[in-house]
PDB file of C-alpha atoms in Angstrom:
ATOM      1  CA  MET A1302      29.904 115.328  -9.825  1.00 55.00           C
ATOM      2  CA  ILE A1303      31.078 111.793  -8.988  1.00 61.00           C
ATOM      3  CA  ARG A1304      34.074 110.478 -10.872  1.00 69.00           C
ATOM      4  CA  TYR A1305      33.424 106.789 -11.413  1.00 65.00           C
ATOM      5  CA  ASP A1306      36.792 106.133 -13.015  1.00 72.00           C
ATOM      6  CA  ALA A1307      38.628 107.331  -9.867  1.00 67.00           C
ATOM      7  CA  ILE A1308      36.420 105.127  -7.648  1.00 70.00           C
ATOM      8  CA  ILE A1309      37.007 102.101  -9.886  1.00 72.00           C
ATOM      9  CA  MET A1310      40.780 102.722  -9.861  1.00 72.00           C
ATOM     10  CA  ARG A1311      40.780 102.884  -6.043  1.00 73.00           C
ATOM     11  CA  LEU A1312      38.781  99.654  -5.813  1.00 68.00           C
ATOM     12  CA  TRP A1313      41.197  97.885  -8.183  1.00 69.00           C
ATOM     13  CA  ALA A1314      44.218  99.200  -6.273  1.00 69.00           C
ATOM     14  CA  GLY A1315      42.726  98.078  -2.947  1.00 67.00           C
ATOM     15  CA  THR A1316      41.884  94.640  -4.310  1.00 67.00           C
ATOM     16  CA  LEU A1317      45.374  94.242  -5.784  1.00 62.00           C
ATOM     17  CA  LEU A1318      46.999  95.285  -2.503  1.00 59.00           C
ATOM     18  CA  LEU A1319      44.847  92.812  -0.564  1.00 58.00           C
ATOM     19  CA  LEU A1320      45.759  89.974  -2.953  1.00 56.00           C
ATOM     20  CA  LEU A1321      49.460  90.806  -2.713  1.00 58.00           C
ATOM     21  CA  LEU A1322      49.416  90.858   1.075  1.00 56.00           C
ATOM     22  CA  THR A1323      47.566  87.556   1.425  1.00 53.00           C
ATOM     23  CA  GLY A1324      49.647  85.875  -1.282  1.00 50.00           C
ATOM     24  CA  CYS A1325      52.881  86.985   0.338  1.00 50.00           C
ATOM     25  CA  ALA A1326      51.971  85.971   3.878  1.00 45.00           C
ATOM     26  CA  SER A1327      54.651  83.280   3.704  1.00 45.00           C
ATOM     27  CA  TRP A1328      57.256  86.036   3.324  1.00 46.00           C
ATOM     28  CA  PHE A1329      56.550  87.041   6.903  1.00 45.00           C
ATOM     29  CA  THR A1330      56.821  83.610   8.519  1.00 54.00           C
ATOM     30  CA  LYS A1331      59.861  83.476  10.681  1.00 70.00           C
ATOM     31  CA  GLY A1332      62.418  80.722  10.810  1.00 79.00           C
ATOM     32  CA  GLU A1333      62.660  77.326   9.185  1.00 88.00           C
ATOM     33  CA  PRO A1334      59.775  74.867   8.850  1.00 90.00           C
ATOM     34  CA  PRO A1335      59.744  71.999  11.353  1.00 93.00           C
ATOM     35  CA  GLU A1336      60.726  68.510  10.234  1.00 96.00           C
ATOM     36  CA  VAL A1337      58.299  65.605  10.802  1.00 96.00           C
ATOM     37  CA  LEU A1338      59.617  62.015  10.873  1.00 96.00           C
ATOM     38  CA  VAL A1339      57.786  58.718  11.381  1.00 95.00           C
ATOM     39  CA  THR A1340      59.391  56.815  14.260  1.00 94.00           C
ATOM     40  CA  ASN A1341      56.920  53.977  14.758  1.00 92.00           C
ATOM     41  CA  ILE A1342      53.612  52.518  13.549  1.00 91.00           C
ATOM     42  CA  ILE A1343      51.773  50.349  16.074  1.00 93.00           C
ATOM     43  CA  PRO A1344      48.692  48.297  15.129  1.00 92.00           C
ATOM     44  CA  LEU A1345      45.797  48.683  17.566  1.00 93.00           C
ATOM     45  CA  ASP A1346      42.317  47.087  17.340  1.00 93.00           C
ATOM     46  CA  ALA A1347      40.935  45.845  14.060  1.00 89.00           C
ATOM     47  CA  THR A1348      37.574  44.987  12.565  1.00 89.00           C
ATOM     48  CA  ALA A1349      36.749  43.353   9.246  1.00 89.00           C
ATOM     49  CA  PHE A1350      36.843  46.729   7.493  1.00 91.00           C
ATOM     50  CA  GLU A1351      39.050  48.973   9.637  1.00 92.00           C
ATOM     51  CA  GLN A1352      42.467  48.814  11.276  1.00 92.00           C
ATOM     52  CA  ARG A1353      43.351  51.351  13.985  1.00 93.00           C
ATOM     53  CA  LEU A1354      46.977  52.476  14.110  1.00 94.00           C
ATOM     54  CA  GLN A1355      49.099  54.584  16.401  1.00 96.00           C
ATOM     55  CA  VAL A1356      51.611  56.619  14.427  1.00 96.00           C
ATOM     56  CA  ASP A1357      54.478  58.106  16.442  1.00 97.00           C
ATOM     57  CA  LEU A1358      55.937  61.243  14.869  1.00 97.00           C
ATOM     58  CA  ARG A1359      59.133  63.031  15.856  1.00 97.00           C
ATOM     59  CA  ILE A1360      58.769  66.770  15.281  1.00 97.00           C
ATOM     60  CA  ARG A1361      62.034  68.694  15.099  1.00 97.00           C
ATOM     61  CA  ASN A1362      62.154  72.420  15.745  1.00 96.00           C
ATOM     62  CA  PRO A1363      65.301  73.851  14.076  1.00 95.00           C
ATOM     63  CA  ASN A1364      64.496  77.406  15.172  1.00 93.00           C
ATOM     64  CA  ASP A1365      65.781  79.611  17.980  1.00 94.00           C
ATOM     65  CA  TYR A1366      62.302  79.934  19.529  1.00 93.00           C
ATOM     66  CA  ASP A1367      59.825  77.510  21.093  1.00 94.00           C
ATOM     67  CA  LEU A1368      57.153  76.071  18.804  1.00 94.00           C
ATOM     68  CA  VAL A1369      53.695  75.266  20.156  1.00 95.00           C
ATOM     69  CA  VAL A1370      51.878  72.776  17.922  1.00 96.00           C
ATOM     70  CA  THR A1371      48.100  72.688  18.433  1.00 96.00           C
ATOM     71  CA  GLY A1372      47.230  70.023  15.856  1.00 96.00           C
ATOM     72  CA  ILE A1373      48.311  68.001  12.847  1.00 97.00           C
ATOM     73  CA  ASP A1374      46.802  66.769   9.578  1.00 97.00           C
ATOM     74  CA  PHE A1375      48.898  64.322   7.544  1.00 97.00           C
ATOM     75  CA  LYS A1376      48.865  61.671   4.830  1.00 96.00           C
ATOM     76  CA  LEU A1377      51.142  58.660   5.194  1.00 95.00           C
ATOM     77  CA  ASN A1378      52.320  56.409   2.361  1.00 93.00           C
ATOM     78  CA  LEU A1379      54.357  53.215   2.731  1.00 89.00           C
ATOM     79  CA  ASN A1380      56.434  52.113  -0.261  1.00 87.00           C
ATOM     80  CA  GLY A1381      54.540  54.545  -2.465  1.00 88.00           C
ATOM     81  CA  LYS A1382      51.053  53.327  -1.484  1.00 87.00           C
ATOM     82  CA  ARG A1383      48.577  55.171   0.708  1.00 89.00           C
ATOM     83  CA  LEU A1384      48.385  53.796   4.223  1.00 90.00           C
ATOM     84  CA  ALA A1385      46.441  56.343   6.289  1.00 92.00           C
ATOM     85  CA  ARG A1386      45.400  59.907   6.891  1.00 93.00           C
ATOM     86  CA  GLY A1387      45.929  61.155  10.417  1.00 94.00           C
ATOM     87  CA  LEU A1388      44.333  63.980  12.351  1.00 96.00           C
ATOM     88  CA  GLY A1389      45.306  65.039  15.854  1.00 95.00           C
ATOM     89  CA  ASN A1390      44.476  67.949  18.133  1.00 95.00           C
ATOM     90  CA  THR A1391      47.025  67.322  20.873  1.00 92.00           C
ATOM     91  CA  GLU A1392      48.926  70.422  21.969  1.00 95.00           C
ATOM     92  CA  LEU A1393      52.681  69.931  22.117  1.00 95.00           C
ATOM     93  CA  ALA A1394      55.388  72.443  23.047  1.00 96.00           C
ATOM     94  CA  ILE A1395      58.686  71.831  21.272  1.00 96.00           C
ATOM     95  CA  PRO A1396      61.592  73.747  22.803  1.00 96.00           C
ATOM     96  CA  ARG A1397      63.950  75.707  20.581  1.00 95.00           C
ATOM     97  CA  LEU A1398      66.570  73.627  18.764  1.00 96.00           C
ATOM     98  CA  SER A1399      64.971  70.424  20.029  1.00 97.00           C
ATOM     99  CA  ASP A1400      62.421  67.759  19.155  1.00 97.00           C
ATOM    100  CA  ALA A1401      59.464  65.958  20.696  1.00 97.00           C
ATOM    101  CA  VAL A1402      57.314  62.928  19.869  1.00 97.00           C
ATOM    102  CA  MET A1403      53.603  63.187  19.111  1.00 97.00           C
ATOM    103  CA  SER A1404      51.439  60.056  18.938  1.00 97.00           C
ATOM    104  CA  VAL A1405      48.401  60.159  16.670  1.00 97.00           C
ATOM    105  CA  GLN A1406      45.760  57.453  16.525  1.00 95.00           C
ATOM    106  CA  THR A1407      44.311  56.968  13.071  1.00 94.00           C
ATOM    107  CA  SER A1408      42.608  54.299  11.029  1.00 91.00           C
ATOM    108  CA  THR A1409      43.006  52.700   7.648  1.00 91.00           C
ATOM    109  CA  SER A1410      40.999  50.306   5.581  1.00 89.00           C
ATOM    110  CA  THR A1411      41.768  46.670   6.292  1.00 85.00           C
ATOM    111  CA  PHE A1412      41.921  46.216   2.515  1.00 83.00           C
ATOM    112  CA  ASP A1413      44.597  48.951   2.243  1.00 80.00           C
ATOM    113  CA  LEU A1414      46.590  47.204   4.964  1.00 79.00           C
ATOM    114  CA  ILE A1415      46.309  43.817   3.189  1.00 81.00           C
ATOM    115  CA  ARG A1416      47.375  45.474  -0.077  1.00 79.00           C
ATOM    116  CA  GLN A1417      50.427  46.913   1.737  1.00 76.00           C
ATOM    117  CA  PHE A1418      51.282  43.507   3.202  1.00 74.00           C
ATOM    118  CA  MET A1419      50.881  41.686  -0.128  1.00 74.00           C
ATOM    119  CA  GLY A1420      53.064  44.227  -1.937  1.00 70.00           C
ATOM    120  CA  PHE A1421      55.867  44.104   0.630  1.00 69.00           C
ATOM    121  CA  SER A1422      58.998  42.131  -0.164  1.00 63.00           C
ATOM    122  CA  GLU A1423      61.870  41.331   2.179  1.00 64.00           C
ATOM    123  CA  LYS A1424      64.147  42.349  -0.688  1.00 66.00           C
ATOM    124  CA  GLN A1425      63.250  46.028  -0.326  1.00 74.00           C
ATOM    125  CA  ASP A1426      63.339  48.735   2.310  1.00 80.00           C
ATOM    126  CA  LEU A1427      60.123  49.710   4.087  1.00 83.00           C
ATOM    127  CA  SER A1428      60.060  53.391   3.148  1.00 89.00           C
ATOM    128  CA  TYR A1429      57.546  56.109   3.944  1.00 93.00           C
ATOM    129  CA  GLU A1430      56.440  59.488   2.683  1.00 96.00           C
ATOM    130  CA  ILE A1431      54.579  61.841   4.985  1.00 97.00           C
ATOM    131  CA  SER A1432      53.090  65.213   4.087  1.00 96.00           C
ATOM    132  CA  GLY A1433      50.672  67.514   5.775  1.00 96.00           C
ATOM    133  CA  VAL A1434      50.232  70.562   7.952  1.00 96.00           C
ATOM    134  CA  LEU A1435      51.173  71.334  11.535  1.00 96.00           C
ATOM    135  CA  HIS A1436      48.800  73.792  13.165  1.00 95.00           C
ATOM    136  CA  SER A1437      50.437  76.240  15.549  1.00 92.00           C
ATOM    137  CA  GLN A1438      49.557  79.391  17.426  1.00 85.00           C
ATOM    138  CA  ASP A1439      51.124  81.374  14.573  1.00 83.00           C
ATOM    139  CA  GLY A1440      49.344  79.589  11.706  1.00 90.00           C
ATOM    140  CA  ARG A1441      49.729  76.554   9.482  1.00 94.00           C
ATOM    141  CA  LEU A1442      53.158  75.018   8.822  1.00 93.00           C
ATOM    142  CA  PRO A1443      53.266  72.615   5.846  1.00 95.00           C
ATOM    143  CA  PHE A1444      55.721  69.706   5.860  1.00 95.00           C
ATOM    144  CA  ASP A1445      56.801  66.966   3.464  1.00 95.00           C
ATOM    145  CA  ASN A1446      59.330  64.281   4.342  1.00 94.00           C
ATOM    146  CA  SER A1447      60.371  60.725   3.573  1.00 93.00           C
ATOM    147  CA  GLY A1448      62.568  58.085   5.127  1.00 91.00           C
ATOM    148  CA  VAL A1449      63.135  54.407   5.769  1.00 90.00           C
ATOM    149  CA  LEU A1450      61.415  52.601   8.659  1.00 83.00           C
ATOM    150  CA  LEU A1451      63.092  49.226   8.089  1.00 77.00           C
ATOM    151  CA  GLU A1452      66.002  48.376   5.867  1.00 79.00           C
ATOM    152  CA  GLN A1453      66.000  45.351   3.608  1.00 67.00           C
ATOM    153  CA  GLY A1454      66.154  42.088   5.554  1.00 61.00           C
ATOM    154  CA  GLN A1455      65.384  43.512   9.016  1.00 59.00           C
ATOM    155  CA  LEU A1456      62.061  41.669   9.296  1.00 57.00           C
ATOM    156  CA  SER A1457      63.500  38.317   8.234  1.00 54.00           C
ATOM    157  CA  GLY A1458      66.521  38.436  10.542  1.00 54.00           C
ATOM    158  CA  GLN A1459      68.890  38.594   7.568  1.00 51.00           C
ATOM    159  CA  PRO A1460      71.658  41.162   7.771  1.00 49.00           C
ATOM    160  CA  ALA A1461      70.932  44.511   6.093  1.00 46.00           C
ATOM    161  CA  ARG A1462      72.753  45.240   2.854  1.00 47.00           C
ATOM    162  CA  GLN A1463      75.964  47.176   3.062  1.00 41.00           C
TER     163      GLN A1463
END
């Protein structure tokens, strides 16, 4: 005679174990997450509706092992407003306790760029927020960082505030 309650209990236990293992996969990732910084944004060609940009990113590997990045997916905001979303599939090896620069070509709406320009004031820093995922041989590595590209007054030639 088949005992359905024992089969159901085993199915529930197996499902629970599977959920726990997949939910705790981050427990098994080794080391610290890499740090991603924006080092430069270079305008490329433009059309009436689209502006191409090259975004240079410095990726820091704080770990005691080499990191091989196989791709990146990020969102970039300037002064709190969306500028662009970048995707890249360039492979980059970052030695242990070191950093390397990855250049990603992306595009943004010309209207978004005009909105950024109109909202910019020489009386404020040009700050950025970047978040996304680095793809590596070992899986996906999320990142989230912010910084200042230009301090107040650097575009106008005025001295930066102290």
